[in-house]
Amino acid sequence: MTTVVRLDGVRKEYGETAALDGVSLRIEAGEAVAVMGPSGCGKSTMLNLIAGLDRPTAGLVEVHDEDLGKLNETGLALFRRRRIGMIFQFFNLLDDLPALDNVALAAQLMGVTARQARRRALELFDELGIADRRNAYPATLSGGERQRVAVARALMNRPALLLADEPTGALDSRSGEQVMDLLLDLNQIGQTLLLVTHDRQLAEKCATRVVEMADGRVVV
Amino acid sequence: MRAVWRAARAAVRRRRLQTFVITLVTLFSTATIVIALALLDASSAPFDRAFDAQRGPHVVAVYSSVTPAVATDAEAVAGPFPQVELDVPGDGGPVWVTGPITLVGRAEPGGPVDRLDLFAGRWATGRDEAVINLDPPPAGMADDFTREIIGRTITVPGRPVLTIVGTAWSLSHTADVWVSPATMASLRPTGSQVLYRFTGGDRPVPPEGLLATRSYLTQKAEVAAGPGTILPFLIVFGLLGLITAVLIVANVVSGAVVSGFRHIGVLKALGFTPPQVVLVYLIMVTVPAFVGAVLGTVAGSLAAKPLLYNAFLGLGLDPQVTSRPWVPLTGLVGVPLLVVLTAVVPASRAHRLSAAEAISAGAAPKAGRGLRAQRALAGTRLPRVLSLGLGLPFARPGRTGLTLAALLLGVTTVTFAGGLAASVIRYTEAVDQADAVQVQVRPNPAAVGSTTSQRTDPQVEALLRGLPGTVHVTADLSMPVSAAGHVEPLNVDFLRGDADTLGYQDQLVEGRWRSAPGEVVASSAALHHLGLAVGDTLSLSYDGRHEPVTIVGKTMEGGLGDGDLFADWSLFTALAPGHRVVNNEVMYWIRVSGDPGAYLSAVRAADPGLSAWAAGSGLSNSFTLSVLAISVVFAGMIGIVAALSVFNTVLLNVRERRRDLGMLKSIGMTPRQVVAMTVTSMAVLGVVAGVAGIPAGIGAHRLILPMAGAAAEIDLPARMFHVWNPGGLALVVLAGVAIAVLGALLPARRAARLPIAEVLHNE
């Protein structure tokens, strides 16, 4: 089994507060890991460190054999492009671009032409069942549709690791169910998934392993 | 009220960068406004202001009686001062006091009327001492003047020799030379000068014994040509500076309030009443604006002083005139008032919105703006980062419009200033013949203490031609000659030698240089005065002899001493065959190869009776200096203010799009790409401003330059206008882009360093 994520003794401090206090964790390829815990336990912080959105105060964060602590900002940006797909609670789509262009953007940053990027995006839209919404602007999409667009964007560059931070947090129950099913399907075809959630139902449905956190530490 | 003040203070502290930007923008804008208004103030009635500053006489009256009757309705009277007219021979004194001059006996330069500006040396208090009337020199050249003039003498046969001890300036030109009353007694005065100052302009003066009067209006008309040359430039720069500064203050301040809508909504949600919320924001923008206005007023007033000095010098007026109190007052009070007004408009919008509406209005720009543009750009082959950047300005069209306007004015000013500077330099080089003449030589006049040359005029020319390094020599004899049908004599430059190499052809506006004995070339001012044109004939006469001439060409300016005509030496021989040329009457223009300094030494060594000096570069000319200084200052100031406008716009755009930027970075946009995207959004405005500003600047140049020329009665040849080439214009476009890029760079780099996790979490 290939280790996709490796955290060793990771510490993250904000001032005098330790958001993470010596966290160690391994995620193997093909796993779907759900991280759960009360608010402020450090789960989103850990997700940010794995995504290269933030830097640890101490410890090792290695993703796909890449030591993120050794990368500068440009290196981290390139790492995110190639290795990571992120899904946010509040979607984070660009309001000025239609859905298709929002998704194509992720590939175009890699230097892919607009035509090729749109073609790939359309494939994903078909798979996710939102092809008829490709020219709609985010403001006109439902929550569930927006999240599926966000999932498509996250999958554009075929990431080694899909990270989802409260993916159903802003959705109604029906849309949430649909997104849960989507993530489950992705994991079943081999996508490695790290999921931060309050939703016990989501965790039990989608995850092959649940990690519990409290006070900046992994407790289970 | 305490809560309002606390909230405002907290907002100022929290938005340190915005507070700093408001302070900086109002500082530069106020300084620009103060300088602009100072120049506009200078351009409004400059003669009247200089005239009042010197308490000039509305009427200069000359009486035959020593004690003329008093005008009882005069506001002030000075005199009677004894006066006499003398004719100083060509070799009787410095060039400024030869020919017919008026000498007046005065005990002091001050008094109730006609307060003279004694700018070099001292007043003539002793026997046979004189002070001559001259225009003040450019800043920093007073010492040269002193060395050149003080100590020289004025010699008129049959009169005491006068020694020059000082130079003074009278705008009203009440005399050519002043002496002490005791000295005047020995000069045998023929009349009394009385200077009258009235309320509301000139009035009739007592007629008993009155020989002549001159109204100040005559002087005003004569002086008006000088100020008229520079006034159009002052007005254009003044207006450009004013409009740009006002536009930018409005953009910055309204942007600051709009970007605070969310904060306003939160304050309302906490319980602040709408008037309290508006007050918080007015305080938040007005306090740094007032600080900026105070600093800017001081800076602008200090910067305006040397500009005003040179401008008034260029106007031919008293350079000590300062701007009136309303100018700094406008900076101190007007700019904060402008800030309040521009803040009130968006603040009152927030006043009307509910808390929830204000909070959501303060989020990123309304979705829906610029969609078509973004869509079109997404389909292009441009790198995605650049196409994203190009679409950003469409999201905030109002803010983009104001920023574009500021950039446009910046480029227009740079274009206009560049063209103006090039034209002025080209004009000055043509007039001063910098390429054609490097050395001027003139034999010393016969005077006590002066070494004179024993050589005749032809011998002087032969000597100069024989010196190593001499390339061309032209002899120039300037003298007044009568013209049939015209009251005033014409000053004619009779040229001998290598006259065709003097470079006057560069000054030709129309026609050609003369090539035959009966041909003359006239200055544009002369043709205006004479009512003649190229191709017309003229009959010149001197001492009873008449010679017809044909005007074959028109130059911008005339020769020595504001000459009217250029003619061949043969015409002088024909008109005045019996005239014995005193060698001091002739100026020699010399082109040299090699070091002019060494040549000067060689001339003096060959004949100590010859004065030789290096021909000026022309750039010391006060008019040229004034125009160049004003051009550089305004182009620089407006460029800085325009860059600050871009800086502020990008700052606000980045703040509003923090979430979007965080998202873009999270999906892999590198810091360099963030900078490129942000800078591109403004660079495109720079290109648009560059392209549109060029025709605007060229148009202003083409409009203003002829006005300046017309005021100075100088016709300008086409080459004075054709000062741009494609390379130069490309530089101007680049200047627009450079201003935009420089303004955007710092906030773009800030955007690149946004902490992604923090931004996405908070937004």
Coordinates of N, CA, C and O in Angstrom, one line a residue, chain A residues 18-70:
Chain A
A18 N -2.0 26.2 20.9 CA -1.5 25.1 20.0 C -2.8 24.5 19.4 O -3.6 23.8 20.0
A19 N -3.0 24.8 18.1 CA -4.1 24.2 17.4 C -3.9 22.7 17.1 O -4.8 21.9 17.1
L20 N -2.7 22.4 16.9 CA -2.3 21.0 16.7 C -1.1 20.7 17.7 O -0.2 21.5 17.7
D21 N -1.2 19.6 18.3 CA -0.2 19.3 19.4 C 0.4 17.9 19.2 O 0.0 17.0 19.8
G22 N 1.3 17.8 18.3 CA 2.0 16.5 18.1 C 1.2 15.5 17.4 O 1.0 14.4 17.9
V23 N 0.6 15.8 16.2 CA -0.3 14.9 15.5 C 0.6 14.0 14.6 O 1.4 14.5 13.8
S24 N 0.3 12.7 14.6 CA 0.9 11.8 13.7 C -0.2 11.0 13.0 O -1.2 10.6 13.7
L25 N -0.1 10.8 11.7 CA -1.2 10.2 11.0 C -0.6 9.6 9.7 O 0.3 10.2 9.1
R26 N -1.2 8.5 9.2 CA -0.8 8.0 7.9 C -2.1 7.8 7.1 O -3.1 7.3 7.7
I27 N -2.1 8.1 5.9 CA -3.3 7.8 5.0 C -2.7 7.0 3.8 O -1.8 7.5 3.1
E28 N -3.3 5.9 3.6 CA -2.8 5.0 2.5 C -3.6 5.3 1.2 O -4.8 5.8 1.3
A29 N -3.1 5.0 0.1 CA -3.8 5.2 -1.2 C -5.1 4.4 -1.2 O -5.2 3.2 -0.7
G30 N -6.1 5.0 -1.6 CA -7.4 4.4 -1.7 C -8.3 4.5 -0.5 O -9.4 4.1 -0.5
E31 N -7.7 5.0 0.6 CA -8.5 5.1 1.8 C -9.4 6.3 1.7 O -9.2 7.3 1.0
A32 N -10.5 6.2 2.5 CA -11.3 7.4 2.7 C -11.3 7.6 4.2 O -11.9 6.8 5.0
V33 N -10.7 8.6 4.7 CA -10.5 8.9 6.1 C -11.4 10.1 6.5 O -11.3 11.1 5.9
A34 N -12.2 9.9 7.5 CA -13.0 11.0 8.0 C -12.4 11.5 9.3 O -12.0 10.7 10.2
V35 N -12.2 12.8 9.5 CA -11.6 13.3 10.7 C -12.8 14.1 11.4 O -13.4 14.9 10.8
M36 N -13.0 13.7 12.7 CA -14.1 14.2 13.4 C -13.7 14.8 14.7 O -12.6 14.4 15.2
G37 N -14.4 15.6 15.3 CA -14.1 16.2 16.6 C -14.9 17.5 16.8 O -15.5 18.0 15.9
P38 N -14.9 18.0 18.1 CA -15.7 19.2 18.4 C -15.0 20.4 17.7 O -13.9 20.3 17.2
S39 N -15.7 21.5 17.7 CA -15.2 22.7 17.1 C -13.9 23.1 17.8 O -13.9 23.1 19.1
G40 N -12.9 23.5 17.0 CA -11.7 24.0 17.7 C -10.7 22.9 18.0 O -9.7 23.1 18.6
C41 N -11.0 21.6 17.6 CA -10.1 20.5 17.9 C -8.9 20.4 17.0 O -8.0 19.7 17.3
G42 N -8.9 21.2 15.9 CA -7.8 21.2 15.0 C -8.0 20.4 13.7 O -7.0 20.3 13.0
K43 N -9.1 20.0 13.5 CA -9.3 19.1 12.3 C -9.1 19.9 11.0 O -8.5 19.5 10.0
S44 N -9.7 21.2 10.9 CA -9.6 22.0 9.7 C -8.1 22.4 9.6 O -7.6 22.5 8.5
T45 N -7.5 22.7 10.7 CA -6.0 23.1 10.7 C -5.2 22.0 10.1 O -4.3 22.2 9.2
M46 N -5.5 20.7 10.5 CA -4.7 19.6 9.9 C -5.0 19.5 8.4 O -4.0 19.3 7.6
L47 N -6.2 19.7 8.0 CA -6.6 19.6 6.6 C -5.8 20.7 5.8 O -5.2 20.4 4.7
N48 N -5.7 21.9 6.4 CA -5.0 23.0 5.7 C -3.5 22.7 5.6 O -2.9 23.0 4.6
L49 N -2.9 22.0 6.6 CA -1.5 21.7 6.5 C -1.3 20.6 5.4 O -0.3 20.7 4.7
I50 N -2.2 19.7 5.3 CA -2.0 18.6 4.3 C -2.2 19.2 2.9 O -1.5 18.8 2.0
A51 N -3.1 20.2 2.8 CA -3.3 20.8 1.5 C -2.2 21.8 1.1 O -2.2 22.3 0.0
G52 N -1.3 22.1 2.1 CA -0.3 23.1 1.8 C -0.8 24.5 1.8 O -0.2 25.4 1.3
L53 N -2.0 24.7 2.5 CA -2.5 26.0 2.6 C -1.9 26.8 3.8 O -2.1 28.0 4.0
D54 N -1.2 26.0 4.6 CA -0.6 26.6 5.8 C 0.6 25.8 6.1 O 0.8 24.7 5.6
R55 N 1.5 26.3 7.0 CA 2.7 25.6 7.3 C 2.7 25.2 8.8 O 2.3 26.0 9.7
P56 N 3.3 24.0 9.1 CA 3.3 23.6 10.5 C 4.4 24.4 11.3 O 5.4 24.9 10.7
T57 N 4.2 24.5 12.6 CA 5.2 25.1 13.4 C 6.3 24.1 13.6 O 7.5 24.5 13.7
A58 N 6.0 22.9 13.7 CA 7.0 21.8 13.9 C 6.4 20.5 13.3 O 5.2 20.4 13.2
G59 N 7.3 19.6 13.0 CA 6.9 18.3 12.6 C 7.0 18.1 11.1 O 7.3 19.1 10.3
L60 N 6.7 16.9 10.6 CA 6.8 16.6 9.2 C 5.4 16.4 8.6 O 4.5 15.7 9.1
V61 N 5.2 17.1 7.5 CA 4.0 16.9 6.7 C 4.4 16.4 5.3 O 5.1 17.2 4.6
E62 N 4.1 15.2 5.0 CA 4.6 14.7 3.7 C 3.4 14.2 2.9 O 2.6 13.4 3.4
V63 N 3.2 14.6 1.7 CA 2.1 14.2 0.9 C 2.7 13.7 -0.4 O 3.4 14.4 -1.1
H64 N 2.4 12.4 -0.8 CA 2.9 11.8 -2.0 C 4.4 11.9 -2.1 O 5.0 12.4 -3.1
D65 N 5.1 11.6 -1.0 CA 6.5 11.7 -0.8 C 7.1 13.1 -0.9 O 8.3 13.3 -1.1
E66 N 6.3 14.1 -0.8 CA 6.8 15.5 -0.9 C 6.7 16.1 0.5 O 5.6 16.2 1.1
D67 N 7.9 16.5 1.0 CA 7.9 17.2 2.3 C 7.5 18.6 2.1 O 8.2 19.5 1.5
L68 N 6.3 18.9 2.6 CA 5.7 20.3 2.3 C 6.5 21.4 3.0 O 6.5 22.5 2.6
G69 N 7.2 21.0 4.1 CA 8.0 22.0 4.8 C 9.1 22.6 4.1 O 9.6 23.6 4.4
K70 N 9.5 21.8 3.0 CA 10.7 22.3 2.2 C 10.3 23.1 1.0 O 11.1 23.6 0.3

